[in-house]
PDB file of C-alpha atoms in Angstrom:
ATOM      1  CA  UNK A  29     -21.534  12.507   4.082  1.00 91.00           C
ATOM      2  CA  UNK A  30     -18.120  12.688   5.707  1.00 94.00           C
ATOM      3  CA  UNK A  31     -15.928   9.609   5.361  1.00 96.00           C
ATOM      4  CA  UNK A  32     -12.927   9.525   7.691  1.00 96.00           C
ATOM      5  CA  UNK A  33     -10.380   6.908   6.633  1.00 95.00           C
ATOM      6  CA  UNK A  34      -8.055   5.927   9.447  1.00 94.00           C
ATOM      7  CA  UNK A  35      -6.397   2.897  10.973  1.00 91.00           C
ATOM      8  CA  UNK A  36      -3.532   4.170  13.145  1.00 76.00           C
ATOM      9  CA  UNK A  37      -0.882   1.987  11.490  1.00 78.00           C
ATOM     10  CA  UNK A  38       1.055   3.014   8.408  1.00 82.00           C
ATOM     11  CA  UNK A  39       0.886   0.748   5.372  1.00 86.00           C
ATOM     12  CA  UNK A  40      -2.485  -0.843   6.108  1.00 91.00           C
ATOM     13  CA  UNK A  41      -4.174   0.602   3.006  1.00 92.00           C
ATOM     14  CA  UNK A  42      -5.707   3.896   4.151  1.00 93.00           C
ATOM     15  CA  UNK A  43      -4.557   5.861   1.105  1.00 92.00           C
ATOM     16  CA  UNK A  44      -5.744   3.139  -1.275  1.00 93.00           C
ATOM     17  CA  UNK A  45      -9.144   3.098   0.433  1.00 95.00           C
ATOM     18  CA  UNK A  46      -9.308   6.885   0.163  1.00 94.00           C
ATOM     19  CA  UNK A  47      -8.430   6.739  -3.530  1.00 94.00           C
ATOM     20  CA  UNK A  48     -11.156   4.146  -4.085  1.00 95.00           C
ATOM     21  CA  UNK A  49     -13.787   6.249  -2.303  1.00 95.00           C
ATOM     22  CA  UNK A  50     -12.891   9.312  -4.359  1.00 95.00           C
ATOM     23  CA  UNK A  51     -13.209   7.278  -7.549  1.00 94.00           C
ATOM     24  CA  UNK A  52     -16.598   5.875  -6.524  1.00 94.00           C
ATOM     25  CA  UNK A  53     -17.940   9.298  -5.547  1.00 94.00           C
ATOM     26  CA  UNK A  54     -16.813  10.798  -8.852  1.00 93.00           C
ATOM     27  CA  UNK A  55     -18.472   7.977 -10.773  1.00 91.00           C
ATOM     28  CA  UNK A  56     -21.692   8.910  -8.953  1.00 92.00           C
ATOM     29  CA  UNK A  57     -21.246  12.531 -10.105  1.00 92.00           C
ATOM     30  CA  UNK A  58     -20.983  13.778  -6.526  1.00 93.00           C
ATOM     31  CA  UNK A  59     -19.211  16.939  -5.492  1.00 94.00           C
ATOM     32  CA  UNK A  60     -16.087  15.595  -3.791  1.00 96.00           C
ATOM     33  CA  UNK A  61     -13.860  17.396  -1.289  1.00 96.00           C
ATOM     34  CA  UNK A  62     -10.611  15.760  -0.184  1.00 97.00           C
ATOM     35  CA  UNK A  63      -8.904  16.532   3.096  1.00 96.00           C
ATOM     36  CA  UNK A  64      -5.484  14.919   3.498  1.00 94.00           C
ATOM     37  CA  UNK A  65      -4.308  15.280   7.083  1.00 91.00           C
ATOM     38  CA  UNK A  66      -0.864  13.727   6.708  1.00 85.00           C
ATOM     39  CA  UNK A  67       1.467  16.686   7.388  1.00 79.00           C
ATOM     40  CA  UNK A  68       4.574  14.851   6.173  1.00 82.00           C
ATOM     41  CA  UNK A  69       3.479  12.809   3.136  1.00 82.00           C
ATOM     42  CA  UNK A  70       0.123  14.050   1.797  1.00 88.00           C
ATOM     43  CA  UNK A  71       0.281  11.650  -1.146  1.00 90.00           C
ATOM     44  CA  UNK A  72      -3.468  11.458  -1.678  1.00 93.00           C
ATOM     45  CA  UNK A  73      -3.611  15.242  -1.842  1.00 93.00           C
ATOM     46  CA  UNK A  74      -0.791  15.332  -4.389  1.00 93.00           C
ATOM     47  CA  UNK A  75      -2.501  12.632  -6.465  1.00 92.00           C
ATOM     48  CA  UNK A  76      -5.859  14.409  -6.678  1.00 93.00           C
ATOM     49  CA  UNK A  77      -5.304  18.156  -6.216  1.00 92.00           C
ATOM     50  CA  UNK A  78      -5.516  18.811  -9.965  1.00 91.00           C
ATOM     51  CA  UNK A  79      -8.845  16.986 -10.298  1.00 92.00           C
ATOM     52  CA  UNK A  80     -10.931  17.775  -7.220  1.00 94.00           C
ATOM     53  CA  UNK A  81     -11.050  20.399  -4.487  1.00 95.00           C
ATOM     54  CA  UNK A  82      -8.327  19.291  -2.066  1.00 95.00           C
ATOM     55  CA  UNK A  83      -7.031  20.522   1.274  1.00 95.00           C
ATOM     56  CA  UNK A  84      -3.887  19.544   3.199  1.00 94.00           C
ATOM     57  CA  UNK A  85      -4.595  20.112   6.908  1.00 93.00           C
ATOM     58  CA  UNK A  86      -2.654  19.151  10.014  1.00 92.00           C
ATOM     59  CA  UNK A  87      -5.197  17.509  12.313  1.00 90.00           C
ATOM     60  CA  UNK A  88      -2.522  16.949  14.904  1.00 88.00           C
ATOM     61  CA  UNK A  89      -3.141  20.561  15.943  1.00 89.00           C
ATOM     62  CA  UNK A  90      -6.268  22.268  17.229  1.00 90.00           C
ATOM     63  CA  UNK A  91      -5.986  24.858  14.437  1.00 92.00           C
ATOM     64  CA  UNK A  92      -6.203  22.105  11.843  1.00 92.00           C
ATOM     65  CA  UNK A  93      -9.538  20.925  13.255  1.00 93.00           C
ATOM     66  CA  UNK A  94     -10.858  24.476  13.134  1.00 94.00           C
ATOM     67  CA  UNK A  95      -9.825  24.657   9.470  1.00 95.00           C
ATOM     68  CA  UNK A  96     -11.550  21.312   8.861  1.00 95.00           C
ATOM     69  CA  UNK A  97     -14.792  22.558  10.383  1.00 94.00           C
ATOM     70  CA  UNK A  98     -14.676  25.596   8.113  1.00 95.00           C
ATOM     71  CA  UNK A  99     -14.260  23.278   5.100  1.00 95.00           C
ATOM     72  CA  UNK A 100     -17.326  21.335   6.244  1.00 94.00           C
ATOM     73  CA  UNK A 101     -19.319  24.523   6.654  1.00 94.00           C
ATOM     74  CA  UNK A 102     -18.409  25.745   3.173  1.00 95.00           C
ATOM     75  CA  UNK A 103     -19.272  22.402   1.542  1.00 94.00           C
ATOM     76  CA  UNK A 104     -22.476  21.206   3.141  1.00 93.00           C
ATOM     77  CA  UNK A 105     -23.611  19.591  -0.112  1.00 92.00           C
ATOM     78  CA  UNK A 106     -20.436  17.604  -0.741  1.00 93.00           C
ATOM     79  CA  UNK A 107     -19.042  14.158  -0.121  1.00 94.00           C
ATOM     80  CA  UNK A 108     -16.045  14.916   2.094  1.00 96.00           C
ATOM     81  CA  UNK A 109     -13.284  12.323   2.295  1.00 96.00           C
ATOM     82  CA  UNK A 110     -10.675  12.710   5.031  1.00 96.00           C
ATOM     83  CA  UNK A 111      -7.451  10.709   4.806  1.00 94.00           C
ATOM     84  CA  UNK A 112      -5.684  10.280   8.162  1.00 92.00           C
ATOM     85  CA  UNK A 113      -2.017   9.451   8.738  1.00 85.00           C
ATOM     86  CA  UNK A 114      -0.566   6.784  10.998  1.00 82.00           C
ATOM     87  CA  UNK A 115      -1.115   7.656  14.649  1.00 81.00           C
ATOM     88  CA  UNK A 116      -4.084   9.923  13.936  1.00 84.00           C
ATOM     89  CA  UNK A 117      -6.202   8.201  16.582  1.00 83.00           C
ATOM     90  CA  UNK A 118      -4.415  10.251  19.268  1.00 88.00           C
ATOM     91  CA  UNK A 119      -5.609  13.554  17.825  1.00 90.00           C
ATOM     92  CA  UNK A 120      -9.009  12.092  16.927  1.00 90.00           C
ATOM     93  CA  UNK A 121      -9.533  11.102  20.556  1.00 91.00           C
ATOM     94  CA  UNK A 122      -8.298  14.492  21.751  1.00 90.00           C
ATOM     95  CA  UNK A 123     -10.051  16.839  19.323  1.00 91.00           C
ATOM     96  CA  UNK A 124     -12.828  14.710  17.842  1.00 90.00           C
ATOM     97  CA  UNK A 125     -15.502  16.314  20.011  1.00 92.00           C
ATOM     98  CA  UNK A 126     -15.118  19.417  17.835  1.00 91.00           C
ATOM     99  CA  UNK A 127     -16.132  17.336  14.831  1.00 92.00           C
ATOM    100  CA  UNK A 128     -19.044  15.783  16.714  1.00 93.00           C
ATOM    101  CA  UNK A 129     -20.411  19.237  17.554  1.00 93.00           C
ATOM    102  CA  UNK A 130     -19.756  20.621  14.070  1.00 92.00           C
ATOM    103  CA  UNK A 131     -21.730  17.984  12.173  1.00 92.00           C
ATOM    104  CA  UNK A 132     -24.826  18.883  14.178  1.00 91.00           C
ATOM    105  CA  UNK A 133     -24.539  22.404  12.760  1.00 89.00           C
ATOM    106  CA  UNK A 134     -23.549  21.449   9.210  1.00 90.00           C
ATOM    107  CA  UNK A 135     -25.996  18.506   9.065  1.00 90.00           C
ATOM    108  CA  UNK A 136     -23.370  16.131   7.700  1.00 91.00           C
ATOM    109  CA  UNK A 137     -23.381  12.429   8.473  1.00 92.00           C
ATOM    110  CA  UNK A 138     -20.083  11.061   9.782  1.00 94.00           C
ATOM    111  CA  UNK A 139     -18.745   7.607   8.981  1.00 95.00           C
ATOM    112  CA  UNK A 140     -15.331   6.350  10.078  1.00 96.00           C
ATOM    113  CA  UNK A 141     -13.712   3.609   7.998  1.00 97.00           C
ATOM    114  CA  UNK A 142     -11.020   1.913  10.073  1.00 96.00           C
ATOM    115  CA  UNK A 143      -8.596  -0.056   7.894  1.00 96.00           C
ATOM    116  CA  UNK A 144      -6.838  -3.028   9.480  1.00 94.00           C
ATOM    117  CA  UNK A 145      -4.201  -5.617   8.754  1.00 93.00           C
ATOM    118  CA  UNK A 146      -3.958  -8.793  10.827  1.00 92.00           C
ATOM    119  CA  UNK A 147      -2.052  -7.309  13.779  1.00 89.00           C
ATOM    120  CA  UNK A 148      -3.363  -6.390  17.217  1.00 88.00           C
ATOM    121  CA  UNK A 149      -2.299  -2.752  17.664  1.00 84.00           C
ATOM    122  CA  UNK A 150      -4.772  -1.324  15.150  1.00 88.00           C
ATOM    123  CA  UNK A 151      -7.609  -2.998  17.044  1.00 91.00           C
ATOM    124  CA  UNK A 152      -6.465  -1.551  20.357  1.00 90.00           C
ATOM    125  CA  UNK A 153      -6.421   1.948  18.869  1.00 91.00           C
ATOM    126  CA  UNK A 154      -9.878   1.410  17.383  1.00 93.00           C
ATOM    127  CA  UNK A 155     -11.202   0.418  20.792  1.00 92.00           C
ATOM    128  CA  UNK A 156      -9.841   3.661  22.272  1.00 92.00           C
ATOM    129  CA  UNK A 157     -11.474   5.710  19.525  1.00 93.00           C
ATOM    130  CA  UNK A 158     -14.811   3.950  19.909  1.00 93.00           C
ATOM    131  CA  UNK A 159     -14.803   4.527  23.667  1.00 93.00           C
ATOM    132  CA  UNK A 160     -13.891   8.207  23.229  1.00 93.00           C
ATOM    133  CA  UNK A 161     -16.601   8.876  20.619  1.00 94.00           C
ATOM    134  CA  UNK A 162     -19.411   6.354  21.091  1.00 93.00           C
ATOM    135  CA  UNK A 163     -21.786   8.318  18.842  1.00 92.00           C
ATOM    136  CA  UNK A 164     -19.568   7.927  15.770  1.00 94.00           C
ATOM    137  CA  UNK A 165     -20.584   5.455  13.088  1.00 95.00           C
ATOM    138  CA  UNK A 166     -17.580   3.159  12.584  1.00 96.00           C
ATOM    139  CA  UNK A 167     -17.012   0.376  10.082  1.00 97.00           C
ATOM    140  CA  UNK A 168     -13.940  -1.824   9.731  1.00 97.00           C
ATOM    141  CA  UNK A 169     -12.180  -2.589   6.466  1.00 97.00           C
ATOM    142  CA  UNK A 170     -10.184  -5.810   6.297  1.00 96.00           C
ATOM    143  CA  UNK A 171      -7.551  -5.178   3.646  1.00 95.00           C
ATOM    144  CA  UNK A 172      -7.399  -8.462   1.773  1.00 95.00           C
ATOM    145  CA  UNK A 173      -3.879  -7.660   0.617  1.00 93.00           C
ATOM    146  CA  UNK A 174      -2.926  -9.166   3.987  1.00 94.00           C
ATOM    147  CA  UNK A 175      -4.972 -12.317   3.517  1.00 94.00           C
ATOM    148  CA  UNK A 176      -8.449 -13.665   2.961  1.00 96.00           C
ATOM    149  CA  UNK A 177     -11.167 -12.614   5.431  1.00 96.00           C
ATOM    150  CA  UNK A 178     -10.947 -15.743   7.576  1.00 96.00           C
ATOM    151  CA  UNK A 179      -7.261 -15.034   8.265  1.00 96.00           C
ATOM    152  CA  UNK A 180      -8.108 -11.906  10.269  1.00 96.00           C
ATOM    153  CA  UNK A 181      -8.528 -14.144  13.295  1.00 95.00           C
ATOM    154  CA  UNK A 182      -7.783 -11.557  16.002  1.00 94.00           C
ATOM    155  CA  UNK A 183     -10.493  -9.250  14.751  1.00 96.00           C
ATOM    156  CA  UNK A 184     -12.951 -11.932  13.667  1.00 96.00           C
ATOM    157  CA  UNK A 185     -13.015 -13.497  17.137  1.00 95.00           C
ATOM    158  CA  UNK A 186     -12.973 -10.213  19.049  1.00 95.00           C
ATOM    159  CA  UNK A 187     -15.602  -8.582  21.211  1.00 95.00           C
ATOM    160  CA  UNK A 188     -14.832  -5.406  19.281  1.00 95.00           C
ATOM    161  CA  UNK A 189     -16.207  -6.903  16.051  1.00 96.00           C
ATOM    162  CA  UNK A 190     -19.457  -7.771  17.807  1.00 96.00           C
ATOM    163  CA  UNK A 191     -19.697  -4.244  19.219  1.00 95.00           C
ATOM    164  CA  UNK A 192     -19.076  -2.646  15.818  1.00 95.00           C
ATOM    165  CA  UNK A 193     -21.782  -4.747  14.187  1.00 95.00           C
ATOM    166  CA  UNK A 194     -24.220  -4.267  17.079  1.00 94.00           C
ATOM    167  CA  UNK A 195     -23.924  -0.492  16.718  1.00 92.00           C
ATOM    168  CA  UNK A 196     -24.735  -0.672  12.992  1.00 93.00           C
ATOM    169  CA  UNK A 197     -21.177  -0.659  11.652  1.00 95.00           C
ATOM    170  CA  UNK A 198     -20.107  -2.857   8.772  1.00 96.00           C
ATOM    171  CA  UNK A 199     -17.220  -5.241   8.235  1.00 96.00           C
ATOM    172  CA  UNK A 200     -16.001  -4.670   4.688  1.00 97.00           C
ATOM    173  CA  UNK A 201     -13.404  -6.581   2.697  1.00 97.00           C
ATOM    174  CA  UNK A 202     -11.184  -4.400   0.492  1.00 96.00           C
ATOM    175  CA  UNK A 203     -10.236  -6.526  -2.531  1.00 96.00           C
ATOM    176  CA  UNK A 204      -6.564  -7.271  -3.095  1.00 95.00           C
ATOM    177  CA  UNK A 205      -4.893  -5.223  -5.823  1.00 94.00           C
ATOM    178  CA  UNK A 206      -1.833  -6.520  -7.649  1.00 93.00           C
ATOM    179  CA  UNK A 207       1.214  -5.062  -5.901  1.00 92.00           C
ATOM    180  CA  UNK A 208       2.767  -3.564  -9.022  1.00 92.00           C
ATOM    181  CA  UNK A 209      -0.450  -1.668  -9.820  1.00 94.00           C
ATOM    182  CA  UNK A 210      -0.822  -0.438  -6.249  1.00 91.00           C
ATOM    183  CA  UNK A 211       2.825   0.577  -6.201  1.00 91.00           C
ATOM    184  CA  UNK A 212       2.341   2.628  -9.361  1.00 90.00           C
ATOM    185  CA  UNK A 213      -0.673   4.413  -7.898  1.00 90.00           C
ATOM    186  CA  UNK A 214       1.180   5.365  -4.727  1.00 88.00           C
ATOM    187  CA  UNK A 215       4.716   5.722  -6.049  1.00 87.00           C
ATOM    188  CA  UNK A 216       3.769   7.894  -9.010  1.00 89.00           C
ATOM    189  CA  UNK A 217       0.977   9.669  -7.117  1.00 90.00           C
ATOM    190  CA  UNK A 218      -1.692   8.855  -9.660  1.00 90.00           C
ATOM    191  CA  UNK A 219      -5.421   9.101  -9.263  1.00 92.00           C
ATOM    192  CA  UNK A 220      -7.387   6.268 -10.812  1.00 93.00           C
ATOM    193  CA  UNK A 221      -8.402   8.469 -13.734  1.00 90.00           C
ATOM    194  CA  UNK A 222      -4.750   9.306 -14.392  1.00 91.00           C
ATOM    195  CA  UNK A 223      -3.794   5.652 -14.085  1.00 93.00           C
ATOM    196  CA  UNK A 224      -6.330   4.751 -16.758  1.00 89.00           C
ATOM    197  CA  UNK A 225      -4.451   7.006 -19.151  1.00 89.00           C
ATOM    198  CA  UNK A 226      -0.864   6.308 -18.153  1.00 91.00           C
ATOM    199  CA  UNK A 227      -0.725   2.593 -17.292  1.00 93.00           C
ATOM    200  CA  UNK A 228      -0.182  -0.132 -19.857  1.00 94.00           C
ATOM    201  CA  UNK A 229      -3.077  -2.364 -20.880  1.00 96.00           C
ATOM    202  CA  UNK A 230      -2.375  -5.228 -18.492  1.00 96.00           C
ATOM    203  CA  UNK A 231      -2.158  -2.940 -15.489  1.00 95.00           C
ATOM    204  CA  UNK A 232      -5.274  -1.041 -16.578  1.00 95.00           C
ATOM    205  CA  UNK A 233      -7.234  -4.271 -16.821  1.00 95.00           C
ATOM    206  CA  UNK A 234      -6.134  -5.292 -13.323  1.00 96.00           C
ATOM    207  CA  UNK A 235      -7.064  -1.838 -12.041  1.00 95.00           C
ATOM    208  CA  UNK A 236     -10.497  -2.078 -13.652  1.00 95.00           C
ATOM    209  CA  UNK A 237     -11.078  -5.505 -12.089  1.00 96.00           C
ATOM    210  CA  UNK A 238     -10.203  -4.042  -8.696  1.00 96.00           C
ATOM    211  CA  UNK A 239     -12.366  -0.943  -9.253  1.00 94.00           C
ATOM    212  CA  UNK A 240     -15.403  -3.094 -10.004  1.00 94.00           C
ATOM    213  CA  UNK A 241     -14.818  -5.341  -6.993  1.00 95.00           C
ATOM    214  CA  UNK A 242     -14.137  -2.385  -4.709  1.00 95.00           C
ATOM    215  CA  UNK A 243     -17.260  -0.520  -5.831  1.00 93.00           C
ATOM    216  CA  UNK A 244     -19.307  -3.596  -4.949  1.00 94.00           C
ATOM    217  CA  UNK A 245     -17.553  -4.045  -1.582  1.00 94.00           C
ATOM    218  CA  UNK A 246     -18.033  -0.420  -0.539  1.00 92.00           C
ATOM    219  CA  UNK A 247     -21.626  -0.199  -1.747  1.00 87.00           C
ATOM    220  CA  UNK A 248     -22.820  -1.024   1.769  1.00 79.00           C
ATOM    221  CA  UNK A 249     -21.736   2.401   3.008  1.00 77.00           C
TER     222      UNK A 249
END
């Protein structure tokens, strides 16, 4: 399975979602391959490179997509998690057909997880991506850091939500994580396993609460 975590906007929770997926896959004893495609701040790569096979690729360039396809080919038995930077939808629309063709050969399944806040622009970018690659399986993650599910009114009342669900996609709520714990994960570039060693007890307990809730929320994928 290939999980592509995107959302176009910076700060919506893509890296946190990626970190959660890595943690869940490792708990399931899966072979995990990380691809971080942020050419400027590959924080997820830096957090996990010592623990799992990790690649930093620039998917803003055609050469980066070729490198990605080679990673897929060399790891046909792995769970591959791709973290995308802000604005990645432009290159995904432009070069994504390469990925569509490649997964036929490598026999991977592709699932895009589109992380949103409560603003409109992320939804507009998602619509463009869906129109460009109608065969892709796409689910939407409402990051509850920005509010409870009912507060995502623009998405909840949109035609896009109906289209996602009609095509088999899911609407998933990412549980809120205490800001100081999330800040430590990102600011100190810690994987969850590292955080469980280095954080104090209170923060570890909050992290464990979030891990349990997140594992349940993402079980649908």
